[in-house]
CSV table of C-alpha atoms in Angstrom, one decimal:
chain,number,residue,atom,x,y,z
A,1,MET,CA,139.6,76.1,125.1
A,2,SER,CA,139.5,74.2,121.1
A,3,ILE,CA,136.3,71.6,122.5
A,4,ASP,CA,134.1,75.4,123.5
A,5,TYR,CA,135.4,77.0,120.0
A,6,SER,CA,134.1,73.4,117.9
A,7,VAL,CA,130.9,73.6,120.2
A,8,GLN,CA,130.4,76.9,118.7
A,9,ILE,CA,131.7,76.5,115.3
A,10,ALA,CA,128.6,73.4,115.3
A,11,ASP,CA,126.7,75.2,116.3
A,12,LEU,CA,127.1,78.6,113.5
A,13,ARG,CA,127.0,75.4,111.0
A,14,SER,CA,124.5,74.2,112.6
A,15,THR,CA,122.4,77.7,111.4
A,16,LEU,CA,123.9,77.6,108.2
A,17,ALA,CA,122.2,74.5,107.4
A,18,THR,CA,118.7,75.8,108.1
A,19,VAL,CA,119.6,79.3,106.6
A,20,SER,CA,120.4,77.8,103.5
A,21,ALA,CA,118.2,74.9,103.9
A,22,VAL,CA,115.4,77.9,102.7
A,23,ILE,CA,116.7,80.4,101.7
A,24,ASP,CA,117.6,77.0,99.3
A,25,PRO,CA,121.3,77.9,96.5
A,26,ALA,CA,120.6,76.0,93.9
A,27,VAL,CA,117.1,77.9,93.4
A,28,LEU,CA,119.3,81.5,93.8
A,29,GLN,CA,121.9,80.0,91.2
A,30,ALA,CA,118.9,79.4,88.7
A,31,LYS,CA,117.6,82.4,89.4
A,32,ILE,CA,120.8,84.1,88.6
A,33,ALA,CA,120.8,82.5,85.2
A,34,GLN,CA,117.5,83.7,84.3
A,35,LEU,CA,118.1,87.0,85.6
A,36,THR,CA,121.5,87.1,83.9
A,37,GLU,CA,119.8,85.8,80.6
A,38,ALA,CA,117.5,88.2,80.7
A,39,ALA,CA,120.0,91.0,81.1
A,40,ALA,CA,122.1,90.2,78.3
A,41,ALA,CA,118.8,90.6,76.4
A,42,PRO,CA,119.3,93.8,73.5
A,43,ASP,CA,115.8,95.4,73.5
A,44,LEU,CA,116.0,95.4,77.8
A,45,TRP,CA,116.5,99.0,78.5
A,46,ASP,CA,113.4,99.8,75.6
A,47,ASP,CA,111.1,99.2,78.7
A,48,GLN,CA,113.2,100.8,81.5
A,49,GLU,CA,110.7,100.0,84.4
A,50,GLU,CA,111.0,95.9,83.5
A,51,ALA,CA,115.4,96.7,83.2
A,52,GLN,CA,115.7,98.5,86.4
A,53,ARG,CA,113.5,95.2,88.2
A,54,VAL,CA,115.1,92.9,86.0
A,55,THR,CA,119.0,94.5,87.6
A,56,SER,CA,118.0,95.1,90.8
A,57,ALA,CA,117.0,91.4,90.9
A,58,LEU,CA,120.1,90.2,89.5
A,59,SER,CA,122.4,92.4,91.6
A,60,HIS,CA,120.8,91.4,95.3
A,61,ALA,CA,120.2,87.2,94.0
A,62,GLN,CA,123.8,87.6,93.7
A,63,ALA,CA,124.6,89.7,96.7
A,64,GLU,CA,122.2,86.7,99.0
A,65,LEU,CA,123.8,84.3,97.3
A,66,GLY,CA,126.8,85.4,98.3
A,67,ARG,CA,126.5,86.2,101.8
A,68,VAL,CA,125.5,82.8,102.0
A,69,VAL,CA,128.5,81.0,100.6
A,70,THR,CA,131.0,83.4,102.2
A,71,LEU,CA,129.7,82.6,105.4
A,72,GLY,CA,130.7,79.1,104.7
A,73,GLU,CA,133.9,80.3,103.7
A,74,ARG,CA,134.3,82.0,107.2
A,75,ILE,CA,133.3,79.7,108.8
A,76,ASP,CA,136.2,77.1,107.4
A,77,ASP,CA,138.9,80.5,107.7
A,78,ILE,CA,138.1,80.3,112.2
A,79,GLU,CA,138.4,76.5,112.2
A,80,ALA,CA,141.6,76.5,110.9
A,81,MET,CA,142.5,79.4,112.7
A,82,VAL,CA,141.9,77.4,115.9
A,83,GLU,CA,144.0,74.2,115.1
A,84,MET,CA,147.1,76.4,114.4
A,85,ALA,CA,146.2,78.1,117.1
A,86,GLU,CA,146.5,74.8,119.3
A,87,GLU,CA,149.9,73.9,116.9
A,88,GLU,CA,151.6,77.1,117.7
A,89,GLY,CA,150.7,77.2,121.3
A,90,GLY,CA,151.8,80.1,123.2
A,91,ASP,CA,151.9,83.7,122.7
A,92,ALA,CA,151.6,83.0,119.3
A,93,GLY,CA,148.7,80.6,119.9
A,94,ALA,CA,146.9,83.1,122.2
A,95,GLU,CA,147.6,85.8,119.6
A,96,ILE,CA,145.4,84.1,116.8
A,97,LEU,CA,142.5,83.0,119.5
A,98,THR,CA,141.9,86.7,119.6
A,99,GLU,CA,141.7,86.7,116.3
A,100,VAL,CA,139.1,84.1,115.9
A,101,ASP,CA,136.9,85.2,118.8
A,102,ALA,CA,136.6,88.5,116.9
A,103,ASP,CA,135.5,86.9,114.2
A,104,LEU,CA,133.2,84.5,115.6
A,105,ALA,CA,131.2,87.8,116.9
A,106,LYS,CA,131.2,89.1,113.1
A,107,ILE,CA,129.9,85.8,111.6
A,108,SER,CA,126.9,85.4,114.8
A,109,LYS,CA,126.2,89.0,113.8
A,110,ASP,CA,126.1,88.4,109.8
A,111,LEU,CA,124.5,84.8,110.3
A,112,ALA,CA,122.1,86.8,112.6
A,113,GLN,CA,121.2,89.2,109.6
A,114,LEU,CA,120.8,86.6,106.9
A,115,GLU,CA,118.7,84.3,109.5
A,116,ILE,CA,116.4,87.3,109.3
A,117,ARG,CA,115.3,86.8,105.5
A,118,THR,CA,114.1,82.9,106.5
A,119,LEU,CA,111.7,84.8,108.8
A,120,LEU,CA,110.0,86.5,106.1
A,121,SER,CA,107.6,83.8,104.8
A,122,GLY,CA,104.1,86.2,103.9
A,123,LYS,CA,102.3,86.5,100.9
A,124,TYR,CA,103.5,89.4,100.3
A,125,ASP,CA,107.2,89.3,102.0
A,126,GLU,CA,108.8,89.1,99.3
A,127,ARG,CA,107.8,92.2,97.6
A,128,SER,CA,108.4,95.6,97.5
A,129,ALA,CA,107.4,98.7,99.9
A,130,VAL,CA,105.1,101.3,99.4
A,131,VAL,CA,105.3,103.7,102.4
A,132,THR,CA,103.6,106.6,103.5
A,133,ILE,CA,104.1,108.5,106.7
A,134,ARG,CA,101.4,111.6,108.2
A,135,SER,CA,101.9,113.6,110.7
A,136,GLY,CA,99.3,113.2,113.5
A,137,ALA,CA,98.8,115.0,117.7
A,138,GLY,CA,101.1,117.9,117.9
A,139,GLY,CA,100.4,120.8,115.6
A,140,VAL,CA,103.9,122.2,114.1
A,141,ASP,CA,106.2,119.6,115.7
A,142,ALA,CA,104.0,116.4,114.2
A,143,ALA,CA,104.6,118.0,110.9
A,144,ASP,CA,108.1,118.4,112.0
A,145,TRP,CA,108.2,114.8,113.1
A,146,ALA,CA,106.8,113.2,110.3
A,147,GLN,CA,109.5,114.7,108.3
A,148,MET,CA,112.6,113.1,110.2
A,149,LEU,CA,110.4,110.4,109.6
A,150,LEU,CA,110.9,110.2,106.2
A,151,ARG,CA,114.7,111.0,105.9
A,152,MET,CA,115.3,107.7,108.8
A,153,TYR,CA,113.5,105.3,106.8
A,154,LEU,CA,115.5,106.9,103.2
A,155,ARG,CA,118.5,107.2,105.1
A,156,TRP,CA,118.2,103.3,106.2
A,157,ALA,CA,117.2,102.3,102.6
A,158,GLU,CA,120.5,104.9,101.2
A,159,ARG,CA,122.4,102.0,104.1
A,160,HIS,CA,121.6,99.5,102.4
A,161,GLY,CA,122.1,100.6,98.6
A,162,TYR,CA,118.3,100.3,98.0
A,163,ASN,CA,116.4,102.1,95.2
A,164,THR,CA,114.3,104.8,96.8
A,165,LYS,CA,111.9,107.1,95.0
A,166,VAL,CA,109.5,110.2,96.1
A,167,LEU,CA,106.0,109.6,94.9
A,168,ASN,CA,104.1,112.8,97.0
A,169,THR,CA,104.7,114.8,100.2
A,170,SER,CA,102.1,117.2,100.9
A,171,TYR,CA,103.9,120.4,103.3
A,172,ALA,CA,103.1,121.2,106.3
A,173,GLU,CA,102.8,125.6,106.2
A,174,GLU,CA,104.8,126.8,109.1
A,175,ALA,CA,107.4,123.3,108.7
A,176,GLY,CA,107.8,120.0,107.8
A,177,ILE,CA,104.9,117.7,105.3
A,178,LYS,CA,101.5,116.5,106.4
A,179,SER,CA,102.1,113.4,104.8
A,180,ALA,CA,104.5,111.4,102.4
A,181,THR,CA,104.5,108.4,99.8
A,182,PHE,CA,107.4,106.8,98.8
A,183,GLU,CA,108.4,103.5,97.4
A,184,VAL,CA,111.2,100.9,98.4
A,185,ASP,CA,111.6,98.5,95.5
A,186,ALA,CA,113.9,96.0,96.8
A,187,PRO,CA,113.6,91.7,97.4
A,188,TYR,CA,111.8,91.8,100.8
A,189,ALA,CA,111.8,95.0,101.9
A,190,TYR,CA,108.2,94.5,102.3
A,191,GLY,CA,108.3,91.7,104.4
A,192,THR,CA,111.0,94.0,106.5
A,193,LEU,CA,109.2,97.7,106.6
A,194,SER,CA,106.0,96.8,107.6
A,195,ILE,CA,107.2,95.7,111.0
A,196,GLU,CA,107.3,99.7,111.5
A,197,SER,CA,103.6,100.3,110.5
A,198,GLY,CA,102.0,101.9,113.9
A,199,THR,CA,102.1,105.2,115.3
A,200,HIS,CA,106.3,106.8,116.2
A,201,ARG,CA,106.4,109.7,118.9
A,202,LEU,CA,108.8,112.0,119.6
A,203,VAL,CA,109.2,113.4,123.0
A,204,ARG,CA,111.8,116.3,122.7
A,205,ILE,CA,112.4,119.6,122.9
A,206,SER,CA,110.4,122.1,120.8
A,207,PRO,CA,112.6,124.2,118.7
A,208,PHE,CA,109.2,125.7,117.5
A,209,ASP,CA,108.1,126.7,121.2
A,210,ASN,CA,110.2,130.1,122.6
A,211,GLN,CA,110.2,128.9,125.9
A,212,GLY,CA,112.2,125.9,125.3
A,213,ARG,CA,109.1,123.5,126.7
A,214,ARG,CA,109.2,119.8,126.1
A,215,GLN,CA,107.0,118.7,123.3
A,216,THR,CA,105.3,115.3,122.3
A,217,SER,CA,104.1,114.8,118.7
A,218,PHE,CA,103.1,111.5,116.9
A,219,ALA,CA,103.4,110.5,113.1
A,220,ALA,CA,101.5,107.2,111.8
A,221,VAL,CA,103.4,104.9,109.5
A,222,GLU,CA,101.5,103.2,106.9
A,223,VAL,CA,103.5,99.9,105.2
A,224,ILE,CA,101.6,98.3,101.9
A,225,PRO,CA,102.8,95.6,99.5
A,226,LEU,CA,103.6,97.3,95.7
A,227,ILE,CA,101.1,95.9,93.4
A,228,GLU,CA,102.6,93.5,90.4
A,229,SER,CA,100.8,92.7,86.7
A,230,THR,CA,100.6,89.2,88.1
A,231,ASP,CA,97.7,90.7,90.9
A,232,HIS,CA,94.7,90.8,89.2
A,233,ILE,CA,93.8,93.5,91.3
A,234,GLU,CA,90.6,95.2,88.5
A,235,ILE,CA,88.6,98.2,89.2
A,236,PRO,CA,84.9,99.7,87.4
A,237,GLU,CA,86.2,103.2,85.7
A,238,GLY,CA,83.3,104.3,88.1
A,239,ASP,CA,84.5,103.8,91.4
A,240,ILE,CA,87.2,106.3,90.4
A,241,LYS,CA,86.7,110.0,91.0
A,242,ILE,CA,90.3,111.5,89.7
A,243,ASP,CA,90.9,115.5,90.2
A,244,VAL,CA,94.3,117.3,88.5
A,245,PHE,CA,95.6,120.3,89.9
A,246,ARG,CA,98.7,122.4,90.8
A,247,SER,CA,102.1,120.6,92.2
A,248,SER,CA,103.1,123.2,94.8
A,249,GLY,CA,106.3,122.5,97.0
A,250,PRO,CA,107.5,124.1,100.4
A,251,GLY,CA,105.8,127.2,101.4
A,252,GLY,CA,102.6,127.4,99.0
A,253,GLN,CA,105.9,128.4,96.1
A,254,SER,CA,104.4,126.8,92.5
A,255,VAL,CA,106.4,123.2,91.4
A,256,ASN,CA,105.2,124.1,87.9
A,257,THR,CA,102.7,126.1,86.1
A,258,THR,CA,100.3,123.0,84.6
A,259,ASP,CA,97.7,121.1,86.4
A,260,SER,CA,100.1,117.9,86.2
A,261,ALA,CA,99.3,116.4,89.8
A,262,VAL,CA,96.1,113.9,90.2
A,263,ARG,CA,94.2,112.8,93.5
A,264,MET,CA,92.7,109.8,93.0
A,265,THR,CA,89.3,109.2,95.6
A,266,HIS,CA,88.2,104.7,95.3
A,267,ILE,CA,84.5,105.8,96.2
A,268,PRO,CA,83.3,102.6,97.6
A,269,THR,CA,86.3,102.6,100.3
A,270,GLY,CA,86.8,106.0,100.3
A,271,ILE,CA,90.7,105.6,99.9
A,272,VAL,CA,92.7,108.6,98.4
A,273,VAL,CA,95.9,108.9,96.7
A,274,SER,CA,97.3,111.9,95.5
A,275,MET,CA,100.5,112.3,93.7
A,276,GLN,CA,102.6,115.0,91.9
A,277,ASP,CA,106.4,114.2,92.5
A,278,GLU,CA,106.4,112.7,88.4
A,279,LYS,CA,107.1,115.7,85.9
A,280,SER,CA,103.4,115.0,83.6
A,281,GLN,CA,100.0,113.7,84.6
A,282,ILE,CA,99.9,110.9,82.5
A,283,GLN,CA,103.3,109.5,85.1
A,284,ASN,CA,101.2,110.9,88.1
A,285,ARG,CA,98.0,108.8,86.8
A,286,ALA,CA,100.2,105.7,86.6
A,287,ALA,CA,101.7,105.9,89.3
A,288,ALA,CA,98.3,107.1,91.4
A,289,MET,CA,96.9,104.1,89.9
A,290,ARG,CA,99.6,101.8,91.3
A,291,VAL,CA,99.0,103.1,94.3
A,292,LEU,CA,95.7,102.8,94.9
A,293,GLN,CA,95.6,98.6,93.7
A,294,SER,CA,98.7,98.7,96.8
A,295,ARG,CA,96.2,99.8,98.6
A,296,LEU,CA,93.0,97.6,97.8
A,297,LEU,CA,95.5,94.6,97.8
A,298,GLN,CA,96.6,95.2,101.0
A,299,LEU,CA,92.7,95.8,102.3
A,300,LYS,CA,91.6,92.8,100.9
A,301,HIS,CA,94.6,90.6,102.9
A,302,GLU,CA,93.8,92.7,105.7
A,303,GLN,CA,90.3,91.3,105.1
A,304,GLU,CA,91.3,88.1,105.0
A,305,GLN,CA,93.2,88.1,108.3
A,306,ALA,CA,90.6,89.4,110.2
A,307,GLU,CA,88.4,86.8,108.8
A,308,LYS,CA,90.1,84.3,109.7
A,309,LYS,CA,90.9,85.8,112.8
A,310,GLU,CA,87.2,86.6,114.1
A,311,LEU,CA,86.5,82.5,113.2
A,312,ALA,CA,89.2,82.1,115.9
A,313,GLY,CA,87.0,84.3,117.9
A,314,ASP,CA,89.8,86.5,118.0
A,315,VAL,CA,89.4,89.7,116.8
A,316,LYS,CA,92.0,93.0,117.9
A,317,ALA,CA,92.4,96.0,116.0
A,318,SER,CA,96.5,95.8,115.6
A,319,TRP,CA,96.6,99.7,113.6
A,320,GLY,CA,96.8,103.2,114.6
A,321,ASP,CA,98.9,101.8,117.6
A,322,GLN,CA,101.5,103.2,119.8
A,323,MET,CA,104.4,101.2,118.8
A,324,ARG,CA,107.8,103.0,119.6
A,325,SER,CA,108.8,105.6,121.5
A,326,TYR,CA,112.1,108.5,120.7
A,327,VAL,CA,112.9,110.8,123.1
A,328,THR,CA,115.1,112.7,123.6
A,329,HIS,CA,114.9,114.9,126.8
A,330,PRO,CA,115.3,114.7,129.1
A,331,TYR,CA,117.5,111.8,128.5
A,332,LYS,CA,118.0,110.1,125.3
A,333,MET,CA,116.3,106.6,124.3
A,334,VAL,CA,114.5,105.2,121.4
A,335,LYS,CA,112.6,101.9,122.3
A,336,ASP,CA,109.9,99.5,120.7
A,337,LEU,CA,107.3,98.6,123.1
A,338,ARG,CA,106.3,95.2,120.9
A,339,THR,CA,109.4,94.0,121.6
A,340,GLU,CA,110.9,96.0,124.4
A,341,TYR,CA,114.0,96.9,122.7
A,342,GLU,CA,115.4,100.0,122.9
A,343,ALA,CA,119.1,101.8,122.2
A,344,GLY,CA,120.6,105.2,123.4
A,345,ASN,CA,121.9,106.4,120.1
A,346,VAL,CA,118.9,108.5,118.9
A,347,GLU,CA,120.6,110.1,116.9
A,348,GLY,CA,121.9,107.1,114.7
A,349,VAL,CA,118.4,106.0,114.7
A,350,PHE,CA,117.5,108.8,113.3
A,351,ASP,CA,119.8,108.6,110.5
A,352,GLY,CA,119.0,105.4,109.6
A,353,ASP,CA,120.5,102.9,111.7
A,354,LEU,CA,116.9,100.7,112.7
A,355,ASP,CA,118.6,97.0,111.7
A,356,ALA,CA,118.5,96.4,115.2
A,357,PHE,CA,114.1,97.4,115.5
A,358,ILE,CA,113.5,95.8,112.4
A,359,ASP,CA,115.4,92.1,113.8
A,360,ALA,CA,113.5,92.5,116.8
A,361,GLY,CA,110.4,93.2,115.3
A,362,ILE,CA,110.1,90.5,112.7
A,363,ARG,CA,111.2,87.9,115.3
A,364,TRP,CA,108.7,89.2,117.9
A,365,ARG,CA,106.2,88.7,114.4
A,366,ARG,CA,106.8,85.8,113.8
A,367,HIS,CA,106.8,84.3,117.7
A,368,ALA,CA,103.2,85.8,117.6
A,369,GLU,CA,102.6,84.1,114.9
A,370,LEU,CA,103.6,80.7,116.0
A,371,HIS,CA,102.0,81.5,119.6
A,372,ASP,CA,98.9,82.2,117.4
A,373,ASN,CA,98.8,79.3,115.5
A,374,ASP,CA,99.3,76.8,118.8
């Protein structure tokens, strides 16, 4: 029996070594030292955005290093417990091994989640994310579904302690939303959430149908990397059309009485960005410009990828494809159509329990990338 445990422990150490080689604790420690020095600067909070970036990055780097170190210590503890069980023998030894089994399962799960980070090696994967949700076919049910997705992703971020900021919400007339855009401010938020891009399908008994009929509705999720000061996306002033209007809330109620909301149109591409959740027109202009630059950066990246695929003779449409179904009637099931991963806990998924779907998607994407490079 001890031989089996030795093999399991050796496998865990091997996986942890692979993860550590990618994450590189020495680099993390240097990054933490640098961020700690920056966080101690007396004038840090003169620029609140920069201060939040520094403190958030420091917190996440410390947490990531802590996970690697703690996993190593937990594996050491497991090894010591196995030795103790062998020395004790009998019922006492069996009781210790029961605890070992439970701990092994937990460590394996935590290590698998940490391993996911090593698969995020894309050009912009380290970035924070800008997520836009738009209602699709399905009328009022689709608008309600878009609002359910917004809540789902905000709850997912909350579970992880990630900062979020809703930038714009366009409410539907009867219920739900036409669209919403929000930021997720965390390292690797883009790499993690980009797997969620695509069309999400909901099948349920419509709460808006007085005959209680089943309704299928759709919503699209778009995830782009947040622009950073080091990016060079220059937009000539003549390429932008700016309209200002009055912000409004659910049911057409006025949020304020000034023209503070901003609609920014990039004339060459037709990309439109609207912002109304900030308090002033200046703030909304800045937020709109940031999201517009992020979308142009993403467009540039997609064009580069398309050119590479064209050279390889393999051009496939990827946007707008249905990627996941959520069914609450006649049975309960959430199924990802790419990875085949499924779960029956629909309510839990709606409440932000998305990690298993995201992890499976990241592994699926990495496998597909390796296959394409063969």
